[in-house]
Coordinates of C-alpha atoms in Angstrom, one line a residue:
X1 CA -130.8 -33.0 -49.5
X2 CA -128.9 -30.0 -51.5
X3 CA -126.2 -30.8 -54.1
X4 CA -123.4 -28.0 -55.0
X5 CA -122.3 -28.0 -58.7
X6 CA -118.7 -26.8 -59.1
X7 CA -117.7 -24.7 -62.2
X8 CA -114.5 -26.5 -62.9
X9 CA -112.3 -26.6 -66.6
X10 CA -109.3 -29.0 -67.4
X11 CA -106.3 -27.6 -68.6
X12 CA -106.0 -26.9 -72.5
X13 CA -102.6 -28.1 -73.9
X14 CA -100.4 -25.3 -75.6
X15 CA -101.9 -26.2 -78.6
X16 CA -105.5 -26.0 -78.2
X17 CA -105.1 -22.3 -77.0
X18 CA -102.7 -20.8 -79.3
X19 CA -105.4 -22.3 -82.4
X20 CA -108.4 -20.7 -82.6
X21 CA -109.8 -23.9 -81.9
X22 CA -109.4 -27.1 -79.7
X23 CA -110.9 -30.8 -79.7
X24 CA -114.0 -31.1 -78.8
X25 CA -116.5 -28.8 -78.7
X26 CA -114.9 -25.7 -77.3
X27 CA -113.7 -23.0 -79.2
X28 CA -112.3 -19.7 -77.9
X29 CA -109.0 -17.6 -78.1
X30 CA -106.9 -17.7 -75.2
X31 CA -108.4 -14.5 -73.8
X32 CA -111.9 -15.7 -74.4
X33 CA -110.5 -18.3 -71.7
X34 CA -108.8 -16.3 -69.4
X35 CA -112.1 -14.1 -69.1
X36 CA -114.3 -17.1 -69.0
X37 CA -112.6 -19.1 -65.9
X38 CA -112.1 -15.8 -64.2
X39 CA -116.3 -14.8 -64.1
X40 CA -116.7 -18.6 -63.5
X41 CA -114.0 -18.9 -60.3
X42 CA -116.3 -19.6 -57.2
X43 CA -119.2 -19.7 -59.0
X44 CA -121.8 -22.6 -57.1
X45 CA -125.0 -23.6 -57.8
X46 CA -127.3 -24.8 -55.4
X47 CA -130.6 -27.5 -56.4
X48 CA -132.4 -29.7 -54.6
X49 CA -131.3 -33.5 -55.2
X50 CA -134.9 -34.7 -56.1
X51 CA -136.6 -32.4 -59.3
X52 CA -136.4 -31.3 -62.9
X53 CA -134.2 -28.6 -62.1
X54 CA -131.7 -31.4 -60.8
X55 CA -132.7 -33.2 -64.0
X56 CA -131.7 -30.4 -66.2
X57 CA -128.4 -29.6 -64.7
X58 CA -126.8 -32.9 -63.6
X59 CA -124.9 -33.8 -66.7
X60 CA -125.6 -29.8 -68.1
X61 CA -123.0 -28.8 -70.4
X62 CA -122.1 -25.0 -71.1
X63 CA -121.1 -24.2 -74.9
X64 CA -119.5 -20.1 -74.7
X65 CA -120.3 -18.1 -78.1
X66 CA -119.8 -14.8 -79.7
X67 CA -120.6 -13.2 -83.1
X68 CA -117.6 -14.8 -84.8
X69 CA -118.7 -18.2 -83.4
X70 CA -122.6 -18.2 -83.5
X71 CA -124.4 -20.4 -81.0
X72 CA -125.1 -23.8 -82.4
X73 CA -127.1 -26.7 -80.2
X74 CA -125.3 -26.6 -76.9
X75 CA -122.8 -30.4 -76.6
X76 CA -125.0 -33.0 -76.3
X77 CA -124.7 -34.8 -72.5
X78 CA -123.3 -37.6 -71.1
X79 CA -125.8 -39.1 -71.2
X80 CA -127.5 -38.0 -74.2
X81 CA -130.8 -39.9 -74.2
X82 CA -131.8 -37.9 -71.1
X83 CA -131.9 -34.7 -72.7
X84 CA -134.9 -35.7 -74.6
X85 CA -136.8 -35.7 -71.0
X86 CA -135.4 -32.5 -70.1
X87 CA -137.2 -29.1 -71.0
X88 CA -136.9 -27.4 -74.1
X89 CA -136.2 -23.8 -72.1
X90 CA -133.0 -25.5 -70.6
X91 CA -131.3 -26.3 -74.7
X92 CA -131.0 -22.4 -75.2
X93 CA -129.5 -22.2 -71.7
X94 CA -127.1 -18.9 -71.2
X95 CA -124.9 -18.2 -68.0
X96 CA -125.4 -14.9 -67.0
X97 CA -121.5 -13.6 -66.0
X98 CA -120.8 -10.7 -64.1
X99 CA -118.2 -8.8 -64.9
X100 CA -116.7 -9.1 -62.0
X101 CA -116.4 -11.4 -59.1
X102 CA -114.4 -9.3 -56.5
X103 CA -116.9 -9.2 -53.6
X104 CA -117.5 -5.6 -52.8
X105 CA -117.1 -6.1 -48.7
X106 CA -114.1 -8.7 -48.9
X107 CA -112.3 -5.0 -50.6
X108 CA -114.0 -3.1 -48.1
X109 CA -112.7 -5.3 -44.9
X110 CA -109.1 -5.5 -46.6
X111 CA -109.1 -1.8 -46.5
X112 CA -110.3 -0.8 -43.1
X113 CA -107.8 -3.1 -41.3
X114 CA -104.9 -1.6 -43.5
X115 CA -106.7 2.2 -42.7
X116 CA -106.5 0.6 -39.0
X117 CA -103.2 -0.2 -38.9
X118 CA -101.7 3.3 -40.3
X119 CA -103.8 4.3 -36.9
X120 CA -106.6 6.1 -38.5
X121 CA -108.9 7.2 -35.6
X122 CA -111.9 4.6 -34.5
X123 CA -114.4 7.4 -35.1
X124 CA -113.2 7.8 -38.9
X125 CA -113.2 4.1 -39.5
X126 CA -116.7 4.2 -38.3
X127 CA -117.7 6.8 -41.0
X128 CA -115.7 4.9 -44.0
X129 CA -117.7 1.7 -43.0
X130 CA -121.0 3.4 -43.0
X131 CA -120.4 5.7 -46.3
X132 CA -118.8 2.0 -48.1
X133 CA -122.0 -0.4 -46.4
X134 CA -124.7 1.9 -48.7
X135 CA -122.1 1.0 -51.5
X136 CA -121.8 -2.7 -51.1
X137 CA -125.4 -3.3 -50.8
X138 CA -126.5 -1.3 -54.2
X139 CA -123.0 -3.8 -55.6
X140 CA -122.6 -7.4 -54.2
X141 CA -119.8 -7.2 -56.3
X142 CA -117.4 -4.4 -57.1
X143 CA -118.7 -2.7 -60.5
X144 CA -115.4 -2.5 -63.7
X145 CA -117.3 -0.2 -65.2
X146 CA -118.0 3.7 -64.4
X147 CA -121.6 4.1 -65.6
X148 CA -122.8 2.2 -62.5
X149 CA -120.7 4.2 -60.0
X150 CA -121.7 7.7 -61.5
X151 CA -125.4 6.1 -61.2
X152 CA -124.6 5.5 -57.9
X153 CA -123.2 8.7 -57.2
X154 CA -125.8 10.9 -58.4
X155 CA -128.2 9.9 -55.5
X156 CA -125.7 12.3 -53.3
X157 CA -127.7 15.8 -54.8
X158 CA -127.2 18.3 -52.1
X159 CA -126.9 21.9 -52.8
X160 CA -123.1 22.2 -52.4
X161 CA -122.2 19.0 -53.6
X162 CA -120.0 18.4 -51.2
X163 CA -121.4 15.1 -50.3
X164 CA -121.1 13.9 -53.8
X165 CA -117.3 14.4 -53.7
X166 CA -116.4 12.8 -50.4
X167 CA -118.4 9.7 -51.5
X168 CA -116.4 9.8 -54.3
X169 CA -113.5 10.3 -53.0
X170 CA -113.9 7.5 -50.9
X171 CA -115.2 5.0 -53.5
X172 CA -112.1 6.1 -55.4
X173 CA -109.7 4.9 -52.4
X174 CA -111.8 1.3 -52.4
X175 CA -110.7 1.2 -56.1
X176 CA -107.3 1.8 -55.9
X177 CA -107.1 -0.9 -52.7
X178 CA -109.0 -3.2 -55.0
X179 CA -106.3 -2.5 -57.8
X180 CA -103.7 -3.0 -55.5
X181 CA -104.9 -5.9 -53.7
X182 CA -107.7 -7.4 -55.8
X183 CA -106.3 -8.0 -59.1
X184 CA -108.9 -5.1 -60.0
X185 CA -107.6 -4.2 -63.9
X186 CA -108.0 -0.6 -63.1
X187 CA -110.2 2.2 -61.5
X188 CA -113.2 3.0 -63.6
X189 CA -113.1 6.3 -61.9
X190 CA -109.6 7.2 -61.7
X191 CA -109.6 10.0 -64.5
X192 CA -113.8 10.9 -63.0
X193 CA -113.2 14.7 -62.2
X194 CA -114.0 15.8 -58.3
X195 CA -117.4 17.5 -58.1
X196 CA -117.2 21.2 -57.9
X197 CA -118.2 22.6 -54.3
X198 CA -121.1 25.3 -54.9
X199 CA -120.2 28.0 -51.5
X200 CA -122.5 28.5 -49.8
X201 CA -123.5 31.9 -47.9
X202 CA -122.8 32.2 -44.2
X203 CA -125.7 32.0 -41.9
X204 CA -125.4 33.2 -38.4
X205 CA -128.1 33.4 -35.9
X206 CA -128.5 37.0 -34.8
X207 CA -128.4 37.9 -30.8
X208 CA -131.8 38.2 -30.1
X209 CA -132.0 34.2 -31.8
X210 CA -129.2 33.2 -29.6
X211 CA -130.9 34.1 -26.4
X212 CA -134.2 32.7 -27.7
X213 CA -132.5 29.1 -28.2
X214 CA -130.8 28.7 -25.7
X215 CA -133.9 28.9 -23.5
X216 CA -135.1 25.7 -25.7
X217 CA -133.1 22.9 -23.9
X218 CA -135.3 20.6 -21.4
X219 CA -132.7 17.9 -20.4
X220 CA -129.4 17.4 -19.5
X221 CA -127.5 16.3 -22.5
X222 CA -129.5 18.8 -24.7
X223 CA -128.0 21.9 -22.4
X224 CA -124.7 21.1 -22.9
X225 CA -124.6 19.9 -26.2
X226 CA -125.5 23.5 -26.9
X227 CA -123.3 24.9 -24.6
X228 CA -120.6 23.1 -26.7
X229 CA -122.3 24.0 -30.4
X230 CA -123.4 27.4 -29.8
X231 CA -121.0 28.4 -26.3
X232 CA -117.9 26.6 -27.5
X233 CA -118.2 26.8 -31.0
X234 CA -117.4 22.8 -31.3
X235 CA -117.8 20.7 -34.3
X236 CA -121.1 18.3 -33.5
X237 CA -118.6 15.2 -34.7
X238 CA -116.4 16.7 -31.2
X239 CA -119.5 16.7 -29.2
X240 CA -120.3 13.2 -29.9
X241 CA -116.5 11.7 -29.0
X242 CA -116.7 13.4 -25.5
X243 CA -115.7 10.6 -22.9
X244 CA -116.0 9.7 -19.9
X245 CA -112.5 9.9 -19.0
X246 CA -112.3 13.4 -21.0
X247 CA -114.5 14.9 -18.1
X248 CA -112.7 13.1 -15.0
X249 CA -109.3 14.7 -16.5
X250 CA -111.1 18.6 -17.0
X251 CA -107.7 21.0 -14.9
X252 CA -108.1 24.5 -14.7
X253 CA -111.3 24.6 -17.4
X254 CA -109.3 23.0 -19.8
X255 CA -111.0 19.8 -21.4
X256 CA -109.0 17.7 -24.2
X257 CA -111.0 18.0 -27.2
X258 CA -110.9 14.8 -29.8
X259 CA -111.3 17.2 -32.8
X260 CA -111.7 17.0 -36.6
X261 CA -107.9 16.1 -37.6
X262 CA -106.0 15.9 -34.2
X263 CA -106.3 15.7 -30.3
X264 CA -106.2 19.0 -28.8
X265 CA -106.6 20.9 -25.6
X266 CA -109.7 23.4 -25.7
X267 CA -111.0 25.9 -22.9
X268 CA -114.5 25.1 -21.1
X269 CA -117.0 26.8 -18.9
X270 CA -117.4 26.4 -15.6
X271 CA -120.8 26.0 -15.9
X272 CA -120.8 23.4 -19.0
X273 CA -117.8 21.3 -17.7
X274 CA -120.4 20.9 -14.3
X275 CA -122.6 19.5 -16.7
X276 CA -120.9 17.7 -18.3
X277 CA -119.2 15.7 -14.5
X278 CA -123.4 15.3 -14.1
X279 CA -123.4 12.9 -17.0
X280 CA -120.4 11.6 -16.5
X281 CA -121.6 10.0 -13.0
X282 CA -121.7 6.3 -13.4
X283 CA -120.1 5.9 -16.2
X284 CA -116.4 4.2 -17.1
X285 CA -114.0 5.7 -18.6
X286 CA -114.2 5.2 -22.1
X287 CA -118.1 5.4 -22.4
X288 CA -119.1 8.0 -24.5
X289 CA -121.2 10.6 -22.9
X290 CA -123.8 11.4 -25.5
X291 CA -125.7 7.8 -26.4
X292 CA -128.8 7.4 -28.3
X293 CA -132.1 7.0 -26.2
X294 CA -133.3 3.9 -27.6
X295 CA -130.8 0.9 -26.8
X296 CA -129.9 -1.7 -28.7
X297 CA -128.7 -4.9 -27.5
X298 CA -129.4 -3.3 -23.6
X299 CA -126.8 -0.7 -23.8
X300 CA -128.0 3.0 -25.5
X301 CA -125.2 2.9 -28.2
X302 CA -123.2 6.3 -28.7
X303 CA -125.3 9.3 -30.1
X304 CA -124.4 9.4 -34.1
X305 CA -124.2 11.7 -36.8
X306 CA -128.1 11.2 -37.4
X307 CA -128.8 11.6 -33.6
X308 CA -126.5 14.7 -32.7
X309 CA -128.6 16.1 -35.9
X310 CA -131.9 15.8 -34.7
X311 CA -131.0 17.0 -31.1
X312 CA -130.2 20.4 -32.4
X313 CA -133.5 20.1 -34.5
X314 CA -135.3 19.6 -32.0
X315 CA -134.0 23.2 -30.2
X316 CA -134.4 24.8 -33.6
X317 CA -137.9 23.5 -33.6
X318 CA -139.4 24.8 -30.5
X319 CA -137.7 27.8 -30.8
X320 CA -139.3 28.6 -33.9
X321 CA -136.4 29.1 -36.2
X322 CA -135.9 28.1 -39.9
X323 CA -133.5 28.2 -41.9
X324 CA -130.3 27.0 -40.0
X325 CA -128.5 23.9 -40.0
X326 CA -126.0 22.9 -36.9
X327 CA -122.9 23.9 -38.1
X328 CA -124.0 27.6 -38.0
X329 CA -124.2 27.4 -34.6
X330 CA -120.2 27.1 -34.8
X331 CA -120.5 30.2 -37.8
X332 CA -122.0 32.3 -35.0
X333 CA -120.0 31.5 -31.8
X334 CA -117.4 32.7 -33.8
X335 CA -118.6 35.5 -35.6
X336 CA -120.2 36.9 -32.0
X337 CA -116.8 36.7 -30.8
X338 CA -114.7 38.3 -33.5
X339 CA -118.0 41.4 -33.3
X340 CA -117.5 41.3 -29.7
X341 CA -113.8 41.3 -29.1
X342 CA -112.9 42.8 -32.4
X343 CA -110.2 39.9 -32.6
X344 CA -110.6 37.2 -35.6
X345 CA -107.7 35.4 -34.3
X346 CA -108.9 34.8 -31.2
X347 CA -112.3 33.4 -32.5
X348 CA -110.3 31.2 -34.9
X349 CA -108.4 30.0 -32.0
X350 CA -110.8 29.5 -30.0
X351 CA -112.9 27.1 -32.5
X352 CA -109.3 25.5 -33.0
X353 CA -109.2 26.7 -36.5
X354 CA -106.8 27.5 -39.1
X355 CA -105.4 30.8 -39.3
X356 CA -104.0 31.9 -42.6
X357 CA -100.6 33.3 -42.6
X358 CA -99.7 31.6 -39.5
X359 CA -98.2 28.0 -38.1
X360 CA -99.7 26.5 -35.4
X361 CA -96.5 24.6 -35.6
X362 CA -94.1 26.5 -33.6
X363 CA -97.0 29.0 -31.8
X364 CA -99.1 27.8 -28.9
X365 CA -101.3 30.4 -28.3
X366 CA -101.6 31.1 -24.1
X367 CA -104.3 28.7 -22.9
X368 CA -105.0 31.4 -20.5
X369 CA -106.3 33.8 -23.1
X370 CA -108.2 31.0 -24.7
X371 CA -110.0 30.6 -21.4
X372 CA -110.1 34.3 -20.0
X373 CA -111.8 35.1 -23.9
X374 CA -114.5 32.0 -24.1
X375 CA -115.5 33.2 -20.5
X376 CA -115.8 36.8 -22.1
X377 CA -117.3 36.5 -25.5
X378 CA -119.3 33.0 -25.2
X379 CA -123.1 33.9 -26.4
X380 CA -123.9 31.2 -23.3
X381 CA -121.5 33.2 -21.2
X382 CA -123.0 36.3 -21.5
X383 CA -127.2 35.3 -22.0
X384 CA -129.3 36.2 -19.3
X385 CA -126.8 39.6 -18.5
X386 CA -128.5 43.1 -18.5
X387 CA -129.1 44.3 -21.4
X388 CA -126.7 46.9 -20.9
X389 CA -124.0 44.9 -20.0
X390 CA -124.1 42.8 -23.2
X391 CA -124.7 45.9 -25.4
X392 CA -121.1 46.8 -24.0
X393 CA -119.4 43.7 -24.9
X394 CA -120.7 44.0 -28.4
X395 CA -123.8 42.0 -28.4
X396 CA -126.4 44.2 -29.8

């Protein structure tokens, strides 16, 4: 049988904290309180009923020093003549306190569901819960001070640095939540300066690479996912949030695209939105239609950032090229098409980009040239055309 021990403290008069001392045999300013019962609040200990460590703690008392009050022999017990039979190690007994006792995933929880409510989309909450779980389980409990975070933070090392700053820029949201909501004192990394983003040079795959890879698929999902990447110039976060429903609702190769910062309509190929109705078939509506091949639970879960990563890897890999990552599949869609078409604003409106100088606020750009373009200029489009023909178009 287990006993719980309770940290509990009975109310000090007036008095006793204003003095520098109280009756008895604590002593402590009315901070020195304060601090004390808040690392104490919640704290439980758990012994078995029968055994010295029972022996030691049942009528334990805990005597809180500092350099102006030096530690003396801790209060003797209730029973005093059983602390002759206890050991000697538990007579310089010290609590180890935490400096703080906001649990890291009770912030976390309170957070999403308010991030939930302002109607933050399901695929971003996702990434905020994944980024904050590596958090909580390097810190149980939410760290006051910033030498731990910045410990924490330096494990994020990439080249750019880019990672580094969004984690931090998330951990510094979780602070100010826990300020807000916790009773957190303050953010330890409120004043902590952003990391600098290093740029990086553009990569794009060069024609003769293009037509190389996109010989490399072998199955279904792996054709059009490039189709998408490399034919469509989507973001691989896009790919993933295709749905069901998304393909049943493809009019006049239009498909509605779930994109980085908003819901938008984006032209498709004939050929890829085929595909895409292929593994679609047997699915309801809100299934995603890239899933991971190993399931879990008895349903293949949808295909995540990790997965979509290695799918592209995998092409890279048997087709024998190094160097590229699968965002430059999206650099080269669109720098084929501005070579080809000798029009940047149709490749940046075609990977639904911004384009400086101009609102997408008050211009929607014809669908129909969006469409007549991607069927044009798409490196999947094109592959497979005489040689002549593509040299024509620009492809060289």
């Amino acid at each position: 049988m287990g006993v719980c021990a309770y940290s509990s403290f009975e109310a000090m008069s007036d008095r006793g904290l204003n003095n520098e001392k109280t009756n008895g045999d604590v002593t402590m300013a009315e901070s020195r309180v304060k601090k004390m019962l808040d690392a104490f609040d919640g704290l439980i200990l758990h012994v078995d009923s029968a055994g010295p460590m029972y022996d030691a703690l049942h009528d334990l008392k805990i005597a809180i020093t500092d350099d102006k009050h030096p530690p003396k022999d801790l209060p003797a017990s209730n029973h005093g003549a059983n602390m002759d039979r206890r050991s000697n190690a538990f007579k310089t007994l010290t609590p180890d306190i935490s400096p703080s006792r906001i649990p890291t995933r009770d912030v976390i929880a309170s957070l999403l569901k308010q991030k939930k409510h302002k109607r933050v989309k399901e695929s971003s909450l996702e990434t905020y819960e994944k980024r904050f779980n590596l958090f909580a389980q390097k810190f149980p409990l939410l760290p006051e001070k910033i030498d731990p975070v910045m410990e924490y933070l330096a494990r994020f090392d990439g080249e750019s640095g880019r990672h580094r700053r969004n984690n931090q820029d998330l951990l510094n949201m979780l602070y100010n939540h826990a300020v807000r909501f916790f009773n957190l004192p303050d953010n330890p990394i409120a004043g902590l300066e952003r990391p600098q983003i290093t740029g990086k040079l553009i990569k794009t795959l060069s024609w003769n690479q293009v037509r190389l890879l996109n010989r490399m698929p072998e199955i279904l999902d792996e054709r059009a996912a490039l189709d998408l990447l490399l034919g469509h110039g989507w973001r691989q976060i896009e790919v993933r949030r295709i749905l069901a429903v998304d393909v049943a609702e493809i009019t006049d190769d239009i498909i509605l695209c779930h994109g980085k910062e908003r819901e938008e309509t984006a032209p498709i190929l004939p050929q890829t939105a085929e595909r895409l109705r292929k593994m679609a078939e047997g699915l309801k509506p809100g299934d995603h239609l890239f899933v991971s091949q190993l399931a879990r639970q008895g349903k293949k879960q949808p295909l995540g950032e990790d997965g979509m990563s290695q799918l592209v890897e995998r092409l890279f890999r048997r087709a024998g090229i190094e160097g590229f990552t699968g965002h430059d599949l999206r650099r080269t869609f669109a720098t084929l098409v501005t070579v080809a078409s000798k029009d940047e604003f149709l490749a940046m409106r075609l990977i639904r980009d911004v384009v400086p100088g101009l609102s997408n606020r008050y211009i929607k750009y014809p669908m129909s040239q969006l469409t007549d373009g991607l069927s044009k200029y798409s490196p999947v489009s094109v592959d497979g055309e005489s040689e002549s023909s593509s040299a024509s178009r620009g492809y060289v």
